Amino acid sequence: MLPDLSPWRSSADFRLLWVQGLITYFGSFMALIALPLQIKELTGSPLAVGAMGAVELVPLVVFGLYGGALADSADRRKVILGTEAGLGLLAVVLLANAALPDPALWPLYVVAGGVSALAGLQRPALDSLMARIVPHDQLTAAAALNSLRWQFGAITGPAVAGLVVAYAGHATAYAVTVVTFTVSVLLCLRLAPAPPAEHARKPSLRGIAEGARYAWSRPVLLGTYAIDLAAMFFAFPNTIFPFLADELHAEWSLGLMYAAGSVGSLVLGLTSGWTSRVRRHGLFVVFGAAVWGLAIAAAGWFGNVWLVLGCLAAAGAGDMLSGLGRSTIWNQTIPEELRGRLAGIEVLSYSVGPQLGQVRAGAMAGWTGTRSAIWSGGVACVASVALLAAALPKLLTYDSETDEDAERRRQARASGLPAPGQSHPSGA
């Protein structure tokens, strides 16, 4: 039941990225909580808070797709390093604005869009690097460890951010974010180079389209993208948590609401050793997304804050199970020469959904009320997951031992790719 630590032991770059990510996540979640709270204080409008999703959407789509093509044609280490430094500079802008006697609203939206653009550029490079530095048979374990790292940041960041903002102000929260990104950049400098393949082409629309055609031709991949997109669009109410806390007369619970999902994910992560021995990862995707939707629906229905927190924790466990399935399928089946571009599509599938979900939740909360916006979204999530699973049965029958794409990827890794933590001379 304990987490499988084999990727930590076998790859120096994996260890470095794990520590770097833990530090970055803590700082990022500090800003993630402080930013919507600051918009709420300046406007008092749930729609204004939900509008963050609309501002972030276009940069995420454009730069996510371009970042995927860039990851296949550039040194992934340089992409990660440059974008991490850019995110740190944006945190400095938030700090400077918060330090003003009368902070302005528009810089918050500008920074939100900039963060979305840089994250879109960075995530394909990070995600596509994982399949290179971790052995094929350790990919599920690596996904579990990465999710565990994310949960630590997601729990401590919001919990501490709520206290910091309440007692020390937004500027202090942003200052912590600046410090964490500074440390992260220093750690990224120690990563081994990760050059592209010898005959890699420059980023282009044609190359992006090639990756999209490959994804469209693979029902298993298509199912992972579609289910995650639907689940996040219908059942991602985080942006209206400040208003839910007010309705439940439990303003003190806001930080716990943001952290509760991560607590559930953390419990699953700490008992994830069994997932390394599972072959039917498509079942993870479908079952986990259904649990997420059911738990979010229950969170919107109950009026007791402790029951709400328990439901959010259950939702987090379901989301992590679905995420383990998606990550494993992606890394087990996608060819190395397409990893960057497909990682760009992955960014859209698990990032565009939450951004659109913020807009949906904010708009519906303003129209029908906060709690109804949450429970109705959870019900719609479950229904959409059921329909997609029925329409794409190959996802449910996916088996890592018999799937043709997984077998080709396994053979390619065994015959021509470098050992974990090393770089092939050609970059292949």
XYZ file of C-alpha atoms in Angstrom:
428
model
C 0.000 0.000 0.000
C 2.907 2.383 0.590
C 4.034 4.560 -2.350
C 6.453 2.939 -4.815
C 9.716 4.887 -4.527
C 11.538 3.230 -7.429
C 11.512 6.370 -9.683
C 13.097 8.358 -6.836
C 15.895 5.794 -6.543
C 16.514 5.316 -10.259
C 16.568 8.880 -11.623
C 18.536 11.880 -10.325
C 16.567 14.269 -12.564
C 13.293 12.903 -11.201
C 14.445 13.625 -7.650
C 15.478 17.146 -8.614
C 12.196 17.893 -10.381
C 10.227 16.435 -7.479
C 11.853 18.769 -4.951
C 11.670 21.756 -7.300
C 7.998 21.099 -7.957
C 7.183 20.802 -4.258
C 8.664 24.228 -3.588
C 6.976 25.802 -6.623
C 3.574 24.341 -5.796
C 3.666 25.784 -2.306
C 4.325 29.285 -3.628
C 1.888 28.910 -6.500
C -0.953 27.905 -4.192
C -0.215 30.893 -1.982
C -0.850 33.148 -4.976
C -3.751 30.989 -6.191
C -5.645 31.708 -2.965
C -4.554 35.321 -2.544
C -5.461 36.388 -6.092
C -9.216 35.523 -6.126
C -9.527 36.785 -2.556
C -8.039 40.100 -3.604
C -10.435 40.338 -6.563
C -13.338 39.501 -4.227
C -12.284 42.254 -1.825
C -11.938 44.791 -4.633
C -15.215 43.953 -6.404
C -17.459 41.803 -4.176
C -18.671 40.042 -7.344
C -18.623 36.261 -7.992
C -18.721 36.995 -11.718
C -15.584 39.148 -11.451
C -13.786 36.288 -9.685
C -15.032 33.753 -12.229
C -13.862 36.041 -15.045
C -10.301 34.999 -14.207
C -11.053 31.779 -16.079
C -12.068 33.693 -19.207
C -8.915 35.838 -19.043
C -6.711 32.756 -18.693
C -8.394 30.659 -21.371
C -7.058 32.096 -24.646
C -3.393 32.316 -23.529
C -3.620 28.765 -22.220
C -4.975 27.392 -25.500
C -2.552 29.288 -27.736
C 0.603 28.853 -25.682
C -0.278 25.330 -24.581
C -0.384 24.131 -28.184
C 2.722 26.122 -29.113
C 4.507 24.895 -25.983
C 3.859 21.318 -27.060
C 5.500 21.912 -30.430
C 8.335 23.804 -28.722
C 8.993 20.883 -26.362
C 9.600 18.614 -29.379
C 12.037 21.047 -31.016
C 13.976 22.726 -28.173
C 15.965 21.752 -25.104
C 13.237 21.020 -22.559
C 15.479 22.082 -19.695
C 15.823 25.574 -21.182
C 12.076 25.855 -21.702
C 11.402 24.895 -18.083
C 14.053 27.266 -16.768
C 12.916 30.264 -18.835
C 9.242 29.904 -18.023
C 9.927 29.381 -14.321
C 11.897 32.639 -14.250
C 9.024 34.393 -16.044
C 6.509 33.141 -13.488
C 8.709 34.518 -10.739
C 8.704 37.953 -12.385
C 4.917 37.938 -12.570
C 4.821 37.211 -8.834
C 6.945 40.332 -8.358
C 4.278 42.340 -10.250
C 1.575 41.019 -7.898
C 3.716 41.958 -4.914
C 4.327 45.475 -6.213
C 0.622 46.045 -6.909
C -0.438 44.713 -3.499
C 2.037 47.059 -1.806
C 0.301 50.128 -3.286
C -2.003 52.183 -1.010
C -4.876 51.437 -3.451
C -4.122 48.244 -5.429
C -5.472 48.264 -8.971
C -7.760 45.532 -10.336
C -6.515 45.337 -13.929
C -2.963 44.102 -13.087
C -4.513 41.055 -11.419
C -6.177 40.021 -14.666
C -3.056 40.808 -16.704
C -0.913 38.646 -14.430
C -3.524 35.865 -14.509
C -3.312 35.845 -18.313
C 0.497 35.925 -18.226
C 0.684 33.055 -15.772
C -1.647 31.056 -18.007
C 0.560 31.704 -21.046
C 3.796 30.712 -19.290
C 2.188 27.648 -17.738
C 0.991 26.632 -21.201
C 4.550 26.885 -22.499
C 6.066 25.040 -19.554
C 3.792 22.095 -18.870
C 4.394 20.211 -22.159
C 8.151 20.355 -21.554
C 7.743 19.115 -17.984
C 5.278 16.382 -18.868
C 7.145 15.112 -21.910
C 10.402 15.005 -19.949
C 8.973 12.484 -17.473
C 8.755 9.634 -19.991
C 12.438 10.189 -20.833
C 13.912 10.227 -17.323
C 11.773 7.461 -15.745
C 11.801 3.765 -16.842
C 8.689 2.546 -18.648
C 7.600 0.167 -15.897
C 7.881 2.919 -13.244
C 5.618 5.499 -14.918
C 2.570 4.836 -12.740
C 4.734 5.066 -9.629
C 6.220 8.335 -10.910
C 2.738 9.727 -11.555
C 1.710 8.790 -8.004
C 4.793 10.436 -6.502
C 4.281 13.583 -8.583
C 0.659 13.753 -7.512
C 1.716 13.254 -3.902
C 4.100 16.190 -4.239
C 1.329 18.315 -5.732
C -0.984 17.433 -2.848
C 1.552 18.519 -0.227
C 1.713 21.918 -1.894
C -2.049 22.041 -2.396
C -2.684 21.352 1.293
C -0.036 23.518 2.905
C -0.252 26.369 0.379
C -3.980 27.190 0.736
C -4.019 26.529 4.488
C -1.076 28.850 5.097
C -2.274 31.357 2.480
C -5.615 31.785 4.222
C -3.840 32.646 7.463
C -1.230 34.845 5.784
C -3.812 36.872 3.854
C -6.039 37.230 6.915
C -3.303 38.337 9.300
C -0.469 39.713 7.132
C -2.143 40.781 3.877
C -1.910 39.891 0.206
C 1.544 41.417 -0.207
C 3.087 38.947 2.247
C 1.518 36.013 0.406
C 2.927 37.258 -2.900
C 6.350 37.799 -1.283
C 6.423 34.124 -0.267
C 5.583 33.215 -3.870
C 8.523 35.279 -5.150
C 10.921 33.506 -2.784
C 9.735 30.031 -3.809
C 10.177 30.765 -7.514
C 13.680 32.086 -6.879
C 14.643 28.809 -5.200
C 12.953 26.849 -7.984
C 14.996 28.578 -10.697
C 18.215 27.740 -8.855
C 17.208 24.060 -8.731
C 16.255 24.000 -12.421
C 19.782 25.141 -13.287
C 21.000 21.731 -12.038
C 18.855 19.686 -14.446
C 20.657 17.711 -17.145
C 20.198 19.042 -20.715
C 17.269 17.491 -22.579
C 17.889 18.293 -26.269
C 15.368 17.457 -28.985
C 15.729 14.653 -31.519
C 18.450 15.172 -34.100
C 16.037 15.868 -36.957
C 13.388 17.675 -34.938
C 11.451 20.307 -36.860
C 10.812 23.857 -35.743
C 7.428 24.599 -34.098
C 4.748 25.019 -36.750
C 1.013 24.758 -37.282
C 1.649 21.700 -39.425
C 3.476 19.988 -36.570
C 0.713 20.875 -34.104
C -1.873 19.483 -36.532
C 0.141 16.271 -36.843
C -0.056 15.784 -33.083
C -3.792 16.541 -33.062
C -4.419 13.980 -35.821
C -2.549 11.330 -33.857
C -4.613 12.031 -30.727
C -7.861 11.979 -32.720
C -6.950 8.592 -34.221
C -6.466 6.992 -30.777
C -9.808 6.409 -28.990
C -8.027 5.671 -25.708
C -6.207 9.018 -25.719
C -9.313 10.811 -26.923
C -11.266 9.342 -24.018
C -8.754 10.554 -21.424
C -8.889 14.094 -22.803
C -12.671 14.242 -23.183
C -13.534 12.831 -19.758
C -11.160 15.139 -17.932
C -12.382 18.162 -19.887
C -16.024 17.356 -19.131
C -15.390 16.642 -15.445
C -13.573 19.908 -14.888
C -15.986 22.019 -16.927
C -19.056 20.868 -15.027
C -17.608 20.255 -11.560
C -14.822 22.718 -10.771
C -16.377 25.165 -8.266
C -13.184 26.388 -6.573
C -13.638 29.957 -7.757
C -16.878 30.349 -5.755
C -15.598 28.796 -2.526
C -15.383 32.245 -0.861
C -19.132 32.660 -1.431
C -19.897 29.098 -0.301
C -18.054 29.738 2.962
C -20.147 32.866 3.477
C -23.422 31.006 2.829
C -22.478 28.292 5.329
C -21.587 30.996 7.892
C -18.102 29.482 8.116
C -15.700 32.062 6.716
C -12.955 30.335 8.726
C -13.329 27.252 6.515
C -12.245 28.857 3.229
C -8.644 27.653 3.389
C -9.878 24.186 4.373
C -12.219 24.108 1.370
C -9.338 24.748 -0.981
C -7.197 22.155 0.810
C -9.834 19.445 1.386
C -9.592 17.939 -2.091
C -5.861 17.658 -1.702
C -6.279 15.881 1.623
C -8.304 13.176 -0.125
C -5.718 12.954 -2.889
C -2.938 12.775 -0.324
C -4.577 9.835 1.447
C -4.849 7.989 -1.862
C -1.271 8.913 -2.748
C 0.095 7.636 0.552
C -1.596 4.279 -0.106
C -0.852 4.138 -3.847
C 1.597 1.239 -3.936
C -1.086 -1.075 -5.329
C -1.590 1.146 -8.391
C 1.799 0.087 -9.796
C 0.419 -3.437 -10.255
C -2.759 -2.428 -12.114
C -2.942 -2.805 -15.909
C -6.458 -1.454 -16.640
C -5.713 2.239 -16.305
C -8.745 3.298 -18.349
C -10.938 2.131 -15.483
C -9.025 4.524 -13.230
C -9.933 7.415 -15.538
C -13.662 6.661 -15.712
C -14.272 5.565 -12.124
C -12.202 8.398 -10.639
C -14.008 11.064 -12.699
C -17.402 9.644 -11.675
C -16.434 9.748 -7.985
C -15.287 13.344 -8.457
C -18.666 14.370 -9.892
C -20.729 12.558 -7.262
C -18.717 14.058 -4.413
C -18.950 17.602 -5.834
C -22.720 17.185 -6.207
C -22.957 16.114 -2.553
C -20.788 19.059 -1.472
C -23.262 21.454 -3.079
C -26.259 19.700 -1.552
C -25.199 19.489 2.110
C -25.556 22.500 4.396
C -23.138 21.332 7.101
C -19.624 22.638 6.551
C -17.947 19.473 7.867
C -19.951 17.282 5.499
C -18.999 19.647 2.679
C -15.316 19.342 3.555
C -15.630 15.538 3.663
C -17.234 15.505 0.218
C -14.484 17.727 -1.188
C -11.884 15.316 0.231
C -13.643 12.381 -1.472
C -13.691 14.370 -4.719
C -9.940 14.881 -4.448
C -9.350 11.141 -4.071
C -11.431 10.461 -7.171
C -9.606 13.135 -9.145
C -6.221 11.696 -8.229
C -7.269 8.182 -9.259
C -8.438 9.504 -12.613
C -5.220 11.519 -12.973
C -3.043 8.452 -12.339
C -4.849 6.628 -15.113
C -4.509 9.507 -17.572
C -0.848 10.128 -16.867
C 0.071 6.445 -17.144
C -1.783 5.977 -20.429
C -0.187 9.092 -21.909
C 3.355 8.104 -20.938
C 2.905 4.441 -21.880
C 1.479 4.940 -25.369
C 2.648 8.214 -26.953
C 5.774 8.014 -29.201
C 8.761 10.059 -28.065
C 8.798 12.192 -31.222
C 5.233 13.335 -30.473
C 5.487 13.627 -26.688
C 5.781 17.401 -26.626
C 2.888 18.082 -28.979
C 0.634 15.566 -27.261
C 1.658 17.040 -23.908
C 0.406 20.372 -25.265
C -2.963 18.764 -25.925
C -2.835 17.253 -22.442
C -2.361 20.757 -21.015
C -5.546 21.830 -22.749
C -7.492 18.802 -21.531
C -6.677 19.280 -17.834
C -6.339 23.082 -17.808
C -8.968 24.473 -20.167
C -11.653 22.523 -18.302
C -10.961 24.251 -14.959
C -10.739 27.661 -16.633
C -14.095 27.210 -18.353
C -15.403 25.638 -15.162
C -14.571 28.809 -13.241
C -16.570 30.866 -15.717
C -19.493 28.389 -15.595
C -19.510 28.246 -11.804
C -19.243 32.015 -11.359
C -21.946 32.788 -13.923
C -24.346 30.125 -12.640
C -23.776 31.122 -9.018
C -24.792 34.659 -9.898
C -27.894 33.322 -11.660
C -29.161 30.431 -9.492
C -27.127 30.671 -6.285
C -23.841 29.254 -5.081
C -24.916 25.834 -3.810
C -27.158 25.017 -6.774
C -24.309 25.924 -9.140
C -22.142 23.342 -7.361
C -24.524 20.373 -7.057
C -25.963 20.722 -10.557
C -22.448 20.780 -11.990
C -21.592 17.563 -10.163
C -24.676 15.819 -11.567
C -23.825 16.999 -15.094
C -20.280 15.700 -14.613
C -21.447 12.170 -13.775
C -23.845 12.121 -16.720
C -21.193 13.297 -19.186
C -18.635 10.766 -17.924
C -21.149 7.944 -18.396
C -21.967 9.056 -21.945
C -18.312 9.403 -22.949
C -17.386 6.004 -21.492
C -20.201 4.407 -23.489
C -19.125 6.212 -26.670
C -15.419 5.266 -26.276
C -15.391 1.648 -25.015
C -11.697 1.134 -25.856
C -10.820 3.336 -22.899
C -12.581 0.938 -20.525
C -10.806 -2.091 -22.038
C -7.313 -0.541 -22.128
C -4.677 -2.992 -20.848
C -1.037 -1.920 -20.616
C 0.136 -5.477 -21.383
C -1.882 -5.938 -24.573
C -2.329 -2.424 -26.012
C -0.384 -2.081 -29.281
C 0.748 1.500 -28.699
C 1.977 0.655 -25.201
C 3.950 -2.303 -26.567
C 5.581 -0.163 -29.288
C 6.517 2.480 -26.721
C 7.984 -0.200 -24.438
C 10.090 -1.664 -27.256
C 11.297 1.778 -28.376
C 12.354 2.638 -24.855
C 14.169 -0.674 -24.429
C 16.027 -0.453 -27.739
C 17.002 3.146 -28.259
C 16.335 5.548 -25.414
C 18.865 6.620 -22.765
C 19.009 5.430 -19.202
C 16.998 7.421 -16.650
C 18.594 10.736 -15.776
C 20.839 10.701 -18.869
C 20.537 12.333 -22.276
C 20.991 10.530 -25.563
C 23.580 12.209 -27.841
C 20.920 12.696 -30.521
C 18.266 13.728 -28.029
C 16.064 10.785 -29.067
